[in-house]
Amino acid sequence: MLIVSSPGVFDYTEEVSVLVMEGDSVTLNSGVQTNQQDSIRWYYNDILIAQIKRDQSNICTDVQCNEGNERFRDRLKLDHQTGSLTIMNTRNTDTGEYTLVIISISSRFSEKIYSVYVYGVFAVETNETQSVSVMEGESVLLHTDVTEIHTHDDILWKFGAEESLIAKINRDSGIFSTYDDVPDGRFRDRLKLDHQTGSLTITNIRTEHAGLYEVKIIASELSSKTFNVSVYGEYRSF
């Protein structure tokens, strides 16, 4: 976790997942106006890569912020009005965690974490939608068809038409997370992630859990699988 030298505590943290094809540009939107903030700082895996002060006295990107750090040379563009960061001509080595730290005029801290995944220029293989039917109150296992997750593999599980992120594996960073409160808390204490295969189990399922589930597997190539889960019957506890 990023450590900022300040007696304050982060008042707000948001996480966003971003998927981009190698060679394309991607903009990480700050959602703020710099004239309402004291400072905006961007970090890549805890390394400062961009900064802007409200009075414009200190603006830098990449090597200007950290001499010797040439990963993004001439590929970072900082919007001076909003503090949003654009990465141009993305490479697979740009995959990682980007953290935006916002310091308001009143010295309140907030952060926004972007998990950026850059995949190679290849066709995206999408399997046909698999229909799954399960009785209310039971558990259902959604298989990735992966035998074992390798070191550089990433797995994302999304739910619904809005594609809300509900689970993520990034073995490189040691991330094996379920987001039970997304969306609207309906999955609270119901999601279990298999750390070896990336398969997802939904326990004590209810009718509000019916819908489309998509898993994206980012390895040497990008593949995805969609499940159309229907929940039937009435569950009663005695």
Coordinates of C-alpha atoms in Angstrom, one line a residue:
M1 CA 0.0 0.0 0.0
L2 CA 1.2 3.5 -0.9
I3 CA 2.5 5.4 2.1
V4 CA 2.2 9.2 2.1
S5 CA 4.1 11.3 4.6
S6 CA 1.3 13.1 6.3
P7 CA -0.5 12.9 9.6
G8 CA -3.8 12.6 7.7
V9 CA -5.7 9.4 6.8
F10 CA -7.2 8.7 3.5
D11 CA -10.9 9.8 3.6
Y12 CA -11.9 8.0 0.5
T13 CA -10.6 5.1 -1.6
E14 CA -12.0 3.8 -4.9
E15 CA -10.7 1.0 -7.1
V16 CA -11.2 0.7 -10.9
S17 CA -10.1 -2.0 -13.3
V18 CA -9.0 -0.9 -16.8
L19 CA -8.4 -3.2 -19.8
V20 CA -6.6 -1.8 -22.8
M21 CA -5.0 -3.3 -26.0
E22 CA -1.3 -2.9 -26.5
G23 CA -0.5 0.1 -28.7
D24 CA -3.7 1.9 -27.8
S25 CA -3.9 4.9 -25.5
V26 CA -5.8 5.0 -22.2
T27 CA -6.9 7.9 -20.0
L28 CA -7.2 7.4 -16.2
N29 CA -9.8 10.0 -15.3
S30 CA -9.3 11.8 -12.0
G31 CA -12.9 13.1 -11.7
V32 CA -11.8 16.3 -10.1
Q33 CA -10.7 19.9 -11.0
T34 CA -7.2 20.9 -10.1
N35 CA -8.3 24.4 -9.0
Q36 CA -10.2 22.7 -6.2
Q37 CA -7.3 20.6 -5.0
D38 CA -3.9 21.4 -3.4
S39 CA -2.0 18.6 -5.1
I40 CA -2.6 15.6 -7.4
R41 CA 0.0 12.9 -7.6
W42 CA 0.1 9.7 -9.7
Y43 CA 2.1 6.6 -8.7
Y44 CA 2.9 3.5 -10.7
N45 CA 3.5 0.6 -8.3
D46 CA 4.3 3.2 -5.6
I47 CA 6.7 5.1 -7.8
L48 CA 5.8 8.8 -8.5
I49 CA 5.2 9.3 -12.2
A50 CA 3.2 12.5 -12.4
Q51 CA 2.3 15.5 -10.2
I52 CA 0.5 18.8 -10.5
K53 CA 0.2 21.5 -7.9
R54 CA -2.9 23.8 -7.8
D55 CA -0.7 26.9 -8.3
Q56 CA 1.0 25.1 -11.2
S57 CA 4.4 25.6 -9.4
N58 CA 5.3 21.9 -9.7
I59 CA 4.2 19.9 -12.7
C60 CA 6.1 16.8 -13.8
T61 CA 5.7 13.5 -15.6
D62 CA 8.0 10.4 -15.6
V63 CA 11.7 11.3 -15.7
Q64 CA 10.9 14.9 -14.6
C65 CA 9.5 13.4 -11.4
N66 CA 12.0 10.7 -10.9
E67 CA 15.4 11.0 -12.6
G68 CA 16.3 7.6 -14.1
N69 CA 12.8 6.3 -14.3
E70 CA 12.3 6.0 -18.1
R71 CA 9.6 3.4 -18.3
F72 CA 7.0 5.9 -19.8
R73 CA 9.4 8.2 -21.6
D74 CA 7.4 10.6 -23.8
R75 CA 4.2 8.5 -23.3
L76 CA 2.5 10.2 -20.4
K77 CA 0.2 13.2 -20.8
L78 CA -1.1 15.1 -17.8
D79 CA -4.3 17.2 -18.1
H80 CA -3.4 20.4 -16.2
Q81 CA -7.1 21.2 -15.7
T82 CA -8.4 17.9 -14.3
G83 CA -5.2 16.0 -13.4
S84 CA -6.3 13.0 -15.5
L85 CA -3.4 10.9 -16.8
T86 CA -3.2 9.5 -20.4
I87 CA -0.8 6.7 -21.2
M88 CA 0.0 6.6 -24.9
N89 CA 1.2 3.7 -27.0
T90 CA 0.7 1.3 -24.2
R91 CA 2.9 -1.8 -23.7
N92 CA 2.3 -5.0 -21.8
T93 CA 5.0 -3.8 -19.3
D94 CA 2.6 -0.9 -18.4
T95 CA 0.3 -3.4 -16.7
G96 CA 0.2 -2.7 -13.0
E97 CA -1.4 -0.6 -10.3
Y98 CA -1.7 3.2 -10.8
T99 CA -2.7 5.2 -7.7
L100 CA -4.0 8.7 -7.8
V101 CA -3.6 10.6 -4.5
I102 CA -5.7 13.8 -4.2
I103 CA -4.9 16.3 -1.5
S104 CA -7.6 18.9 -1.1
I105 CA -7.1 22.5 -0.1
S106 CA -8.2 21.5 3.4
S107 CA -5.5 18.8 3.5
R108 CA -7.9 16.0 3.3
F109 CA -6.7 12.9 1.4
S110 CA -8.4 10.6 -1.0
E111 CA -7.1 8.0 -3.4
K112 CA -8.2 6.2 -6.5
I113 CA -6.5 2.9 -7.6
Y114 CA -6.6 1.8 -11.2
S115 CA -5.6 -1.8 -12.0
V116 CA -4.5 -1.5 -15.6
Y117 CA -4.2 -4.6 -17.7
V118 CA -2.5 -4.3 -21.1
Y119 CA -3.0 -7.3 -23.4
G120 CA -1.2 -8.2 -26.6
V121 CA -2.5 -7.6 -30.1
F122 CA -4.4 -10.9 -30.8
A123 CA -7.9 -11.9 -31.3
V124 CA -10.0 -12.1 -28.2
E125 CA -11.4 -15.7 -27.9
T126 CA -14.8 -15.7 -26.4
N127 CA -16.6 -18.9 -25.6
E128 CA -20.3 -19.4 -26.1
T129 CA -22.5 -18.5 -23.2
Q130 CA -22.9 -21.4 -20.8
S131 CA -26.3 -21.7 -19.2
V132 CA -26.4 -22.7 -15.5
S133 CA -29.5 -23.4 -13.5
V134 CA -29.5 -23.7 -9.7
M135 CA -32.0 -24.0 -6.9
E136 CA -32.4 -21.1 -4.5
G137 CA -30.4 -21.6 -1.3
E138 CA -27.8 -23.9 -2.9
S139 CA -24.3 -23.1 -4.1
V140 CA -23.0 -22.9 -7.7
L141 CA -19.5 -23.3 -9.0
L142 CA -18.5 -21.3 -12.1
H143 CA -15.5 -23.0 -13.7
T144 CA -12.7 -21.1 -15.5
D145 CA -11.5 -24.3 -17.1
V146 CA -8.0 -23.3 -16.0
T147 CA -6.0 -26.0 -14.3
E148 CA -3.6 -23.7 -12.6
I149 CA -3.0 -19.9 -12.5
H150 CA 0.5 -19.0 -13.5
T151 CA 2.6 -16.2 -12.1
H152 CA 1.8 -13.5 -14.6
D153 CA -1.9 -14.5 -15.2
D154 CA -4.8 -12.2 -14.2
I155 CA -8.4 -13.2 -13.7
L156 CA -11.4 -10.8 -13.5
W157 CA -14.9 -11.8 -12.7
K158 CA -17.7 -9.4 -13.6
F159 CA -21.5 -9.5 -13.1
G160 CA -24.5 -8.0 -14.8
A161 CA -25.0 -5.6 -17.7
E162 CA -22.9 -3.0 -15.9
E163 CA -20.1 -5.5 -15.7
S164 CA -19.5 -4.8 -12.0
L165 CA -16.1 -6.3 -10.8
I166 CA -16.9 -8.9 -8.2
A167 CA -13.6 -10.8 -8.0
K168 CA -10.0 -10.5 -9.1
I169 CA -6.8 -12.4 -9.1
N170 CA -3.4 -10.9 -9.8
R171 CA -0.8 -13.5 -8.7
D172 CA 2.1 -11.1 -9.3
S173 CA 0.7 -8.7 -6.7
G174 CA -0.6 -11.4 -4.4
I175 CA -4.2 -10.2 -5.0
F176 CA -7.0 -12.8 -4.5
S177 CA -10.0 -10.6 -3.8
T178 CA -13.8 -10.8 -3.8
Y179 CA -15.9 -7.6 -3.8
D180 CA -18.9 -8.8 -1.9
D181 CA -20.5 -5.3 -1.6
V182 CA -20.6 -4.8 -5.4
P183 CA -23.1 -4.1 -6.7
D184 CA -25.4 -3.0 -3.8
G185 CA -24.2 -5.6 -1.3
R186 CA -26.1 -8.5 -2.8
F187 CA -23.1 -10.9 -2.7
R188 CA -22.1 -10.1 0.9
D189 CA -20.4 -13.2 2.4
R190 CA -21.4 -15.4 -0.6
L191 CA -18.4 -15.3 -2.9
K192 CA -15.5 -17.8 -2.7
L193 CA -12.5 -17.7 -5.1
D194 CA -10.4 -20.8 -5.9
H195 CA -6.8 -19.5 -5.6
Q196 CA -5.5 -22.3 -7.9
T197 CA -8.0 -22.2 -10.8
G198 CA -9.7 -18.9 -10.4
S199 CA -13.1 -20.5 -10.4
L200 CA -15.9 -18.7 -8.5
T201 CA -18.4 -20.2 -6.1
I202 CA -21.6 -18.4 -5.1
T203 CA -23.0 -19.8 -1.9
N204 CA -26.6 -19.6 -0.5
I205 CA -27.7 -18.2 -3.9
R206 CA -30.9 -16.1 -4.2
T207 CA -33.0 -14.9 -7.2
E208 CA -31.2 -11.5 -7.2
H209 CA -28.0 -13.3 -8.1
A210 CA -29.4 -14.5 -11.4
G211 CA -27.9 -13.0 -14.5
L212 CA -24.7 -12.9 -16.6
Y213 CA -21.3 -13.6 -15.2
E214 CA -18.2 -13.1 -17.3
V215 CA -14.6 -14.2 -16.5
K216 CA -11.7 -12.6 -18.3
I217 CA -8.5 -14.6 -18.2
I218 CA -5.4 -12.5 -19.2
A219 CA -2.4 -14.8 -19.8
S220 CA -0.3 -15.2 -22.9
E221 CA -3.6 -14.5 -24.7
L222 CA -6.9 -13.1 -23.6
S223 CA -9.9 -15.4 -23.3
S224 CA -13.3 -14.9 -21.7
K225 CA -16.2 -17.1 -20.7
T226 CA -19.8 -16.1 -20.0
F227 CA -22.3 -17.8 -17.7
N228 CA -26.0 -17.2 -17.8
V229 CA -27.1 -18.2 -14.3
S230 CA -30.8 -18.7 -13.5
V231 CA -32.1 -19.4 -10.0
Y232 CA -35.3 -21.3 -9.5
G233 CA -37.5 -22.6 -6.7
E234 CA -38.3 -21.2 -3.3
Y235 CA -35.9 -21.5 -0.4
R236 CA -37.2 -21.7 3.2
S237 CA -35.1 -22.1 6.3
F238 CA -36.6 -24.2 9.1

